[in-house]
XYZ file of C-alpha atoms in Angstrom:
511
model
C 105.619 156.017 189.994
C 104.375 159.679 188.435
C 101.247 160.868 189.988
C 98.108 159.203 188.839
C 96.496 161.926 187.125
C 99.291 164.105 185.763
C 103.320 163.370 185.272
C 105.511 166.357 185.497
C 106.518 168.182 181.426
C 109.043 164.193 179.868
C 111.430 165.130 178.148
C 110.388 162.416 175.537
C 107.420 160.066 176.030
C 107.636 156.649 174.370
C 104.800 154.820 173.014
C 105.054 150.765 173.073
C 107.775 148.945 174.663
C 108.253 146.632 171.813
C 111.399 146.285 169.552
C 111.065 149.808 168.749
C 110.150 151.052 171.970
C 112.793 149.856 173.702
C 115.794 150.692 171.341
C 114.485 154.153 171.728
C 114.841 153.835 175.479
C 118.563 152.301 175.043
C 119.144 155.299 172.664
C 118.570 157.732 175.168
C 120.016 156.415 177.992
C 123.225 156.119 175.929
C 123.578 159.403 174.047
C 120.604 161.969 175.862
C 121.628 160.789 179.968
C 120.059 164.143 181.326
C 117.034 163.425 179.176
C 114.008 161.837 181.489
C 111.660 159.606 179.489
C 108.492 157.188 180.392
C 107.065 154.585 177.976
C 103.801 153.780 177.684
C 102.574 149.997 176.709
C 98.616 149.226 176.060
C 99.177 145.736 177.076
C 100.275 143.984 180.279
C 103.561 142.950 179.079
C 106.476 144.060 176.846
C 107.775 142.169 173.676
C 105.234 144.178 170.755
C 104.621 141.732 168.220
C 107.122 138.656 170.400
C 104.420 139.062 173.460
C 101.430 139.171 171.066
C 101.406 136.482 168.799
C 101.719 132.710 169.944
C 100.850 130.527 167.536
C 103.070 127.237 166.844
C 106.137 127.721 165.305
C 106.209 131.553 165.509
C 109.925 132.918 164.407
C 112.174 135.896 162.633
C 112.150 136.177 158.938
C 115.651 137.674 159.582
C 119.055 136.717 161.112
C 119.151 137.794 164.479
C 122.401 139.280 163.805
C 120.395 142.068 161.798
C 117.362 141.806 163.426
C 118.847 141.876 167.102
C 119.932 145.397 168.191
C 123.612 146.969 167.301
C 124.432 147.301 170.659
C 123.445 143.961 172.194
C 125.261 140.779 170.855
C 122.605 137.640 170.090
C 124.146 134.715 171.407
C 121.653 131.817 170.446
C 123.125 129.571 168.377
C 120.498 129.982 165.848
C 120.360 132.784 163.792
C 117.168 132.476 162.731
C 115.373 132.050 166.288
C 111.368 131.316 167.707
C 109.598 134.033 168.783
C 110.381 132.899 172.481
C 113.987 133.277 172.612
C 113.372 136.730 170.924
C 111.038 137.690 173.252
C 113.747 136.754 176.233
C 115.982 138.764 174.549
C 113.786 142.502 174.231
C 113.453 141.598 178.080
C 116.880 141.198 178.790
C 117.771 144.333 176.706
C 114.802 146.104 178.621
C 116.291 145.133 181.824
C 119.942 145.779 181.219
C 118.998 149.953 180.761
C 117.005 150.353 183.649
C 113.683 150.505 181.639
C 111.617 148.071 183.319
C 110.635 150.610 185.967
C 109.938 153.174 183.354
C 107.479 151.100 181.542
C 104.103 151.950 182.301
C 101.876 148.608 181.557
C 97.894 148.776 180.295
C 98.025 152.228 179.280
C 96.377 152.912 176.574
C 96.790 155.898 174.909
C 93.866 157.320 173.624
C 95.004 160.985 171.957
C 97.637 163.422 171.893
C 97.518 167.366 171.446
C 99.757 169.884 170.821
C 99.971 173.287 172.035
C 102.618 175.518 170.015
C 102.691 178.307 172.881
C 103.893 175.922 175.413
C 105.718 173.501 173.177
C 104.475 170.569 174.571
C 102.042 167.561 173.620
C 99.538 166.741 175.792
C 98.946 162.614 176.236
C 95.602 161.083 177.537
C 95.749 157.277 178.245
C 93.518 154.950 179.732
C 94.566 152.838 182.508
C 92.489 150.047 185.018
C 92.844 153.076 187.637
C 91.217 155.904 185.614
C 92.504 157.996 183.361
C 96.032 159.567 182.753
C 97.660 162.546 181.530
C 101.137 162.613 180.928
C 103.223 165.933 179.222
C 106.423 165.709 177.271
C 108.339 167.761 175.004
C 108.328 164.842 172.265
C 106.594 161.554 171.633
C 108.291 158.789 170.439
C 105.576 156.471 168.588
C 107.423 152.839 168.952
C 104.186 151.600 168.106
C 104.863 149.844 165.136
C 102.630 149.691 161.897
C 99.469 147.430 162.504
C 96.860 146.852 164.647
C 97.350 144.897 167.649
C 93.425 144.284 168.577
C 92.172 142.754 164.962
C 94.497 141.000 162.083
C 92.660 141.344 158.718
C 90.543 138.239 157.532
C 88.603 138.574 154.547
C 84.740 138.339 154.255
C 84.729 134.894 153.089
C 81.163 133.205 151.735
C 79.418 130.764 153.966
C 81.848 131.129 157.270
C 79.111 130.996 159.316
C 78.321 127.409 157.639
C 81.553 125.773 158.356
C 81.088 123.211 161.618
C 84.973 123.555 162.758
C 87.049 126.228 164.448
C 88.413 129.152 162.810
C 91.434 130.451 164.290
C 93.691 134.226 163.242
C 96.872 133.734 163.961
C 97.016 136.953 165.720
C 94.708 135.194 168.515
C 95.874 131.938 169.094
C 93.880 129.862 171.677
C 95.995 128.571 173.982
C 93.792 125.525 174.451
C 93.820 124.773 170.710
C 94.356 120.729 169.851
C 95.231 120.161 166.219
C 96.872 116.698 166.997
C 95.253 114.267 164.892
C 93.146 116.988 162.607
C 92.943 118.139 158.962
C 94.041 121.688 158.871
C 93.794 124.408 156.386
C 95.889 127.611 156.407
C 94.630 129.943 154.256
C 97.253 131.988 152.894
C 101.129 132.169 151.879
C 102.695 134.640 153.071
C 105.337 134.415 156.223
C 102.540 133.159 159.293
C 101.488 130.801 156.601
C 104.552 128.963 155.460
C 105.647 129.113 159.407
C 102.476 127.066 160.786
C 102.493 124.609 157.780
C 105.201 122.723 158.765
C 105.245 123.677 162.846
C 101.839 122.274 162.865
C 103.008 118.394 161.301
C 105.469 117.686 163.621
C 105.723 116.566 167.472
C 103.231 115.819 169.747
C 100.647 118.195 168.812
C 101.184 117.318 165.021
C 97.924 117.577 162.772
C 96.968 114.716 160.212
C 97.196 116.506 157.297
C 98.314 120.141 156.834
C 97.048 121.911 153.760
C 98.423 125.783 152.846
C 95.569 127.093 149.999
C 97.036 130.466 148.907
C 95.679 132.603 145.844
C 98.836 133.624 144.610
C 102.041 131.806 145.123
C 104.783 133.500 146.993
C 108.584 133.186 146.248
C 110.049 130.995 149.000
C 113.939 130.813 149.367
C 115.380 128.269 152.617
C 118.214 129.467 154.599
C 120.513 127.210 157.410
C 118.959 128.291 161.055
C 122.406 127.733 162.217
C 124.957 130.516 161.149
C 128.286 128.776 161.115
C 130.401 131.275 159.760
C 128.548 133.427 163.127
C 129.653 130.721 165.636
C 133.373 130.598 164.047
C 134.033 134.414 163.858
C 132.789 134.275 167.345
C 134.715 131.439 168.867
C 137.990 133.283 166.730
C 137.053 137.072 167.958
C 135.011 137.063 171.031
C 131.267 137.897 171.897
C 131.178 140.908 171.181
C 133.707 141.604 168.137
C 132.376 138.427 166.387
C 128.774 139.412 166.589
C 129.836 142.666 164.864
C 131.665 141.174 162.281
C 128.692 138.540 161.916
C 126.108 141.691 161.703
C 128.180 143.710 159.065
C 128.592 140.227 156.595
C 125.012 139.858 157.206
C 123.874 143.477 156.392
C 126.165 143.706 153.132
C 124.781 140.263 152.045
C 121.213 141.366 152.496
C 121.756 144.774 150.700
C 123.387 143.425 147.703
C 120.823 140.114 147.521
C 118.306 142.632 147.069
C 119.961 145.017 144.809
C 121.030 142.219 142.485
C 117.446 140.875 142.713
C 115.705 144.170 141.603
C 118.500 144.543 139.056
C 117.957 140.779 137.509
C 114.417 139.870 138.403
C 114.909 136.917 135.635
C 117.965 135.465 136.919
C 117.083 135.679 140.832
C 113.702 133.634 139.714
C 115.759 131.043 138.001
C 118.055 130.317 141.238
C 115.446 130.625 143.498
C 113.098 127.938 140.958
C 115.885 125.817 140.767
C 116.882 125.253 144.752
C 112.841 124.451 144.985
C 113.131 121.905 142.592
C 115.820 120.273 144.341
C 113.972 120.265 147.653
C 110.644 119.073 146.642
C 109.299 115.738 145.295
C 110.231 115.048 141.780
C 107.738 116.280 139.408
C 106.444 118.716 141.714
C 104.387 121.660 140.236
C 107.201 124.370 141.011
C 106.025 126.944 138.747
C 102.127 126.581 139.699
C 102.947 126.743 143.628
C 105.917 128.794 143.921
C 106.620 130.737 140.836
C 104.550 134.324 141.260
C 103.439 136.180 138.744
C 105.459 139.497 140.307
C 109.352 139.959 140.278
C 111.535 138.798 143.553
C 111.056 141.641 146.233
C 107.785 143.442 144.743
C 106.548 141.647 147.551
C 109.051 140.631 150.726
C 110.370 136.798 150.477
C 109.737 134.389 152.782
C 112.510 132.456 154.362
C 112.261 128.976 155.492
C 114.639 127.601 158.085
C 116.522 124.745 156.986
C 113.909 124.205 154.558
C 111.129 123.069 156.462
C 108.679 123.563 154.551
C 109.273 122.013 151.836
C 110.402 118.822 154.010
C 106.975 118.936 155.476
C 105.980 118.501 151.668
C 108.411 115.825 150.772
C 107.061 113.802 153.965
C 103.082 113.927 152.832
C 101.857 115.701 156.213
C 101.315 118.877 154.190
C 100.573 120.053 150.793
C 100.449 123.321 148.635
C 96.935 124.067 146.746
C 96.858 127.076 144.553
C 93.536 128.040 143.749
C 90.330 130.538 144.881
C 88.042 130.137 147.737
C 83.983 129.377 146.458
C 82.892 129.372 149.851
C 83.369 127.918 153.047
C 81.248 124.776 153.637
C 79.843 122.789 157.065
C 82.838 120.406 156.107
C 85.825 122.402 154.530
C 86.471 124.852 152.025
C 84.794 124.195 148.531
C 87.335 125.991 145.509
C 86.101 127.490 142.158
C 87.570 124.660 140.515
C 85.116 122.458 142.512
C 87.262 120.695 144.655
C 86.600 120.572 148.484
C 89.131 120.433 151.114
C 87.942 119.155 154.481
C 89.035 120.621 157.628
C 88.434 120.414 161.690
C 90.358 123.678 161.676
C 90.728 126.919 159.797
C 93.511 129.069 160.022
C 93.226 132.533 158.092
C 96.973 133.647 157.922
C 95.438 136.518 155.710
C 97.695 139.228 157.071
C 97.514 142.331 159.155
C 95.821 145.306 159.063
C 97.956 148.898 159.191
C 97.617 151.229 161.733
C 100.164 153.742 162.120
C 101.106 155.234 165.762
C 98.748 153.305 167.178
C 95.939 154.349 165.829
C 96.298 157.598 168.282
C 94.208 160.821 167.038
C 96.566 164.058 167.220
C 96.290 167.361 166.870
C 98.043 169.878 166.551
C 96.892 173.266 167.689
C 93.539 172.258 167.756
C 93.433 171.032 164.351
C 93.440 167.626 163.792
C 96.496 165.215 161.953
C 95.442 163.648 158.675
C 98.056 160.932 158.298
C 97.430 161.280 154.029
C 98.279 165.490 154.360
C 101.361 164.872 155.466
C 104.896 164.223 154.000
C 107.691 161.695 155.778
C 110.499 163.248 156.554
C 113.400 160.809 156.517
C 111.140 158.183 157.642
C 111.258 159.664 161.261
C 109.026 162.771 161.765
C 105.750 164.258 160.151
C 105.319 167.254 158.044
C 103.410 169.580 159.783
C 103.707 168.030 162.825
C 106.191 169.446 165.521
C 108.516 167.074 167.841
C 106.993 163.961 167.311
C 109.003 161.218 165.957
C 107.675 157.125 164.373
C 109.605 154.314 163.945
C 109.314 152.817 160.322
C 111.892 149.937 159.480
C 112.863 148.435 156.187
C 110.636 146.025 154.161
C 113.459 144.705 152.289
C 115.862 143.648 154.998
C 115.733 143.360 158.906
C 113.093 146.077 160.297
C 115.607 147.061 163.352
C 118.830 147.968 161.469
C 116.541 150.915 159.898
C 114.529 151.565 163.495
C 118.423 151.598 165.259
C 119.296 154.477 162.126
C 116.837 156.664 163.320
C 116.988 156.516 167.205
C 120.610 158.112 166.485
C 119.608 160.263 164.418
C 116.505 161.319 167.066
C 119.186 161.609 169.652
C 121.660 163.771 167.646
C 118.341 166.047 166.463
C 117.534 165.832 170.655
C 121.293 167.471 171.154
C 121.028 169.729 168.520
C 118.387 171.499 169.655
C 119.701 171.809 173.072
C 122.649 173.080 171.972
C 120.951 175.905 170.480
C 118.062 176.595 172.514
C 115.153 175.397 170.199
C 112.062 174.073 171.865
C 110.205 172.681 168.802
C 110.842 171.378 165.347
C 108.864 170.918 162.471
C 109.042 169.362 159.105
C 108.148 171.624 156.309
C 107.219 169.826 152.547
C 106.688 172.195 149.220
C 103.113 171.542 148.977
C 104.003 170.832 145.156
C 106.446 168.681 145.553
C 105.348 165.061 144.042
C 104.835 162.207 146.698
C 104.158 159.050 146.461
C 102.897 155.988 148.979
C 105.009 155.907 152.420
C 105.230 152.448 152.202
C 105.933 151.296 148.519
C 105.555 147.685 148.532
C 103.155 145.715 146.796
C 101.851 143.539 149.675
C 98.302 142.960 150.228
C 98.426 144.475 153.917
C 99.595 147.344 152.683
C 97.680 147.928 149.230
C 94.832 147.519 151.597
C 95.685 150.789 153.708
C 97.647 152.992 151.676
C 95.364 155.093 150.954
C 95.052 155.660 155.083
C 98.939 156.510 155.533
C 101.216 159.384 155.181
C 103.038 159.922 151.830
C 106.897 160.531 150.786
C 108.256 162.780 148.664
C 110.321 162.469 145.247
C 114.032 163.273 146.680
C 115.800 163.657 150.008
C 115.160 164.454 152.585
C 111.379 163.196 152.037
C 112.158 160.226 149.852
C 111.969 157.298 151.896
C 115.471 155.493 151.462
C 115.730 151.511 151.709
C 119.281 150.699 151.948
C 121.505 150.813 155.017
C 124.560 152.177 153.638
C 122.617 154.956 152.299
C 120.997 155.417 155.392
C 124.301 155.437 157.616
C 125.091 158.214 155.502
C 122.542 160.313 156.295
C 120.797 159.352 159.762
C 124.342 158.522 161.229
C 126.967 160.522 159.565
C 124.689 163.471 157.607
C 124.063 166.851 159.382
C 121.417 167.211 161.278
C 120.572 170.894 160.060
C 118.441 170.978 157.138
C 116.547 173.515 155.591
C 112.992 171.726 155.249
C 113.080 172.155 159.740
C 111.639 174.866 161.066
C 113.391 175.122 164.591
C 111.406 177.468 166.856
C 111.611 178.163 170.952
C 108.136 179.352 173.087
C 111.011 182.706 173.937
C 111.246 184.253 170.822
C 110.869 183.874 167.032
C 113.436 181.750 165.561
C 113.936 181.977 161.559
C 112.501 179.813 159.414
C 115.327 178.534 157.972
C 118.281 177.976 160.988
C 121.667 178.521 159.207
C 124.210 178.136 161.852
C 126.430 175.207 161.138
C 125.618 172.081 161.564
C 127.625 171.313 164.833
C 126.603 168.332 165.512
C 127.340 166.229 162.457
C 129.955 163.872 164.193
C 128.647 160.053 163.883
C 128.018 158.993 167.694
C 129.956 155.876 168.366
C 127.869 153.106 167.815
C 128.760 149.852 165.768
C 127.060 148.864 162.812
């Protein structure tokens, strides 16, 4: 354990010790071993978003062939797995490196600073003991992209009227009992149309279920159970069949997507016509689950072995499209007039973005406006030396992107040893056109955008979303690039390094 007011110059400190947070550490065990790290975590446990969030029925929107990490097979028979059996899994992947005992638990992290003539950040945290300072030569922001203290829940008219419980899923009550109740999730995104039907069956199972959305949201089921998975892995082995699993899975998500962004008409036609196979004849498809926006403006939501809509066929839930009036001592009240009547509430109205944490940094003295700066290929900062962020894909599984650029960290990490640099840092043409980071139509993140950094119009600040072009650059492209300034706190390097790119080799890591 470092000493409890200052730790000895990291070579890389880690922030959060969720799915991010603990690639990173696998990363540099495997391709940096001289490198020492910590990692920081504000709560008392690791997991990220698998410890946080408990709420019934809580699962992966991806395979867990895509979403699981390259270089540890998932062996659960389902592929699309509860947030439980994920959770077990971070921990075992956690455990197998050796980074339990580098995990530092409750420390928040409160601001970071960097000083140019020592090429080093600076890293306050607070902790139950006191306060902490830790120094390291990067940070590592495995924090992910929202805030973990308060999900979003709009100011809704006449909450302060209603007689029942009101419950974000974000902070689930342990002690909740919904057997027996009428429930109303308000919403439809992916928490919404994962309580409906968790919430009508077993022994906990509500009386009635009701999801009220605004705005329908395109809803597509998939098997939980991968057979072809559990064949290629009873014909090849653990470990070669997961592989083989994870590459089928990764080409079948890119090309879903690009053929759904190429024929928005012809994706909503399939997708319209499995619905109307798995509801109740004469079902209102198009008024609850045709949106007015193409497939993928907004991420689909994936329903295991289309539970949802068997929750519909059976009666114990129901879909009502329409706007909230106000809440009322009994219910919910609708501009149409009608009144649903609830015991409980549950406002599955999304998240609210927060990007590394919500950590103030400066640099120099001056402080980091997350809107001034430019992404450089969706790992570091302009402006900002040595500090690298974790953003994964909104269009397929978020770790296949996050795995992408903890190579490429490590590989920019070797690079600079190699030639002696202490510090790099992203430089964008201040009249170069950007754009949002994040360009996705979601609410949660129409809601922030202004608040977040920007990309530019080509590479290397255009913010790429498909794997195979991503292997190609964070795996297999050069690491040397004209838009880094390298630099070392010994002398004055140029501002443009043009020594050859020596460390282009892809390290040896499946995809």
């Amino acid at each position: 354990m470092p000493s409890a007011t200052t730790v000895d110059p990291l070579d890389v400190l880690i922030i959060g010790a969720g799915i991010s947070g603990i690639g990173a550490g696998h990363y540099l065990r495997a391709n940096c071993p001289g490198k020492s790290f910590a990692i920081l975590e504000g709560r008392a446990a690791s997991g990220g978003t698998w410890d946080l969030f408990r709420y019934p029925g809580i699962r992966s929107d991806s395979d867990l062939h895509t979403f699981g990490y390259d270089f540890k097979p998932w062996r659960d028979k389902d592929a699309i797995a509860d947030g439980a059996k994920i959770l077990d899994y971070l921990r075992e992947a956690a455990t197998a490196d050796g980074l339990d005992e580098l995990i530092h638990f409750n420390h928040n992290v409160i601001g970071a600073s960097w000083d140019s003539a020592e090429a080093l950040w600076t890293v306050d945290a607070e902790t139950p003991d006191g306060p902490r300072t830790f120094r390291a030569r990067w940070i590592f922001a495995g924090t992910g992209y929202y805030n973990y203290d308060e999900g979003y829940t709009p100011d809704f008219p006449g909450r302060e009227d209603f007689t029942g419980t009101i419950v974000h899923p974000q902070h689930w009550p342990e002690d909740l009992d919904h057997a027996g109740k009428k429930v109303v999730v308000v919403g439809s995104g992916a928490t919404a149309v994962t309580l409906v039907p968790a919430m009508t069956t077993g022994p906990q199972a509500a009386a009635h279920v009701t999801m009220l959305q605004r705005t329908p949201t395109f809803v597509t089921a998939l098997p939980r159970e991968d057979k072809i998975a559990q064949a290629l892995r009873r014909t090849f082995g653990e470990e070669r069949g997961y592989q083989l699993t994870r590459r089928k899975n990764i080409a079948v998500q890119h090309w879903t997507w690009r053929l759904a962004r190429r024929f928005p008409g012809q994706t909503r036609a399939l997708l319209r016509k499995a619905q109307v196979r798995a509801l109740p004849e004469g079902y209102d498809v198009d008024k609850h689950f045709n949106p007015p926006y193409d497939p993928w403006d907004q991420r689909l939501c994936v329903v295991p072995d289309g539970d949802l809509f068997r929750a519909i066929r059976s009666g114990r839930a129901d879909v009502v499209t329409d706007h909230i009036e106000t809440f009322t001592p009994r219910g919910i009240r609708l501009t149409s007039g009608e009144e649903l009547e609830a015991d409980i509430i549950i406002t599955a109205t999304g998240l609210n973005l927060r990007l590394i944490g919500g950590i103030p940094l400066t640099v120099d003295g001056a402080a980091v406006h997350f809107p001034e700066t430019v992404a450089y290929r969706g790992l570091m900062l302009s402006g900002v030396p040595n500090l690298a962020l974790s953003v994964g894909y909104t269009n397929a599984s978020w770790t296949l992107k996050v795995g992408l650029l903890c190579e490429y960290f490590t590989r920019l990490l070797r690079h600079m040893d190699t030639y002696g640099y202490d510090a790099v840092t992203p430089e964008a043409d201040p009249t170069m056109p950007t754009r949002p980071l994040l360009d996705f139509a979601a609410g949660y993140i129409q809601r922030s955008i202004d608040d977040l950094p920007r990309q530019g119009d080509h590479d290397p600040w255009a913010t790429t979303t498909g794997f195979p072009d991503d292997v190609r650059l964070l795996r297999n492209g050069p690491v040397n690039d004209a838009c880094l300034r390298f630099s070392s706190v010994h002398d004055t390097a140029p501002a443009t390094i043009t020594e050859p790119a020596t460390l282009t080799e892809p390290v040896e890591v499946a995809s």
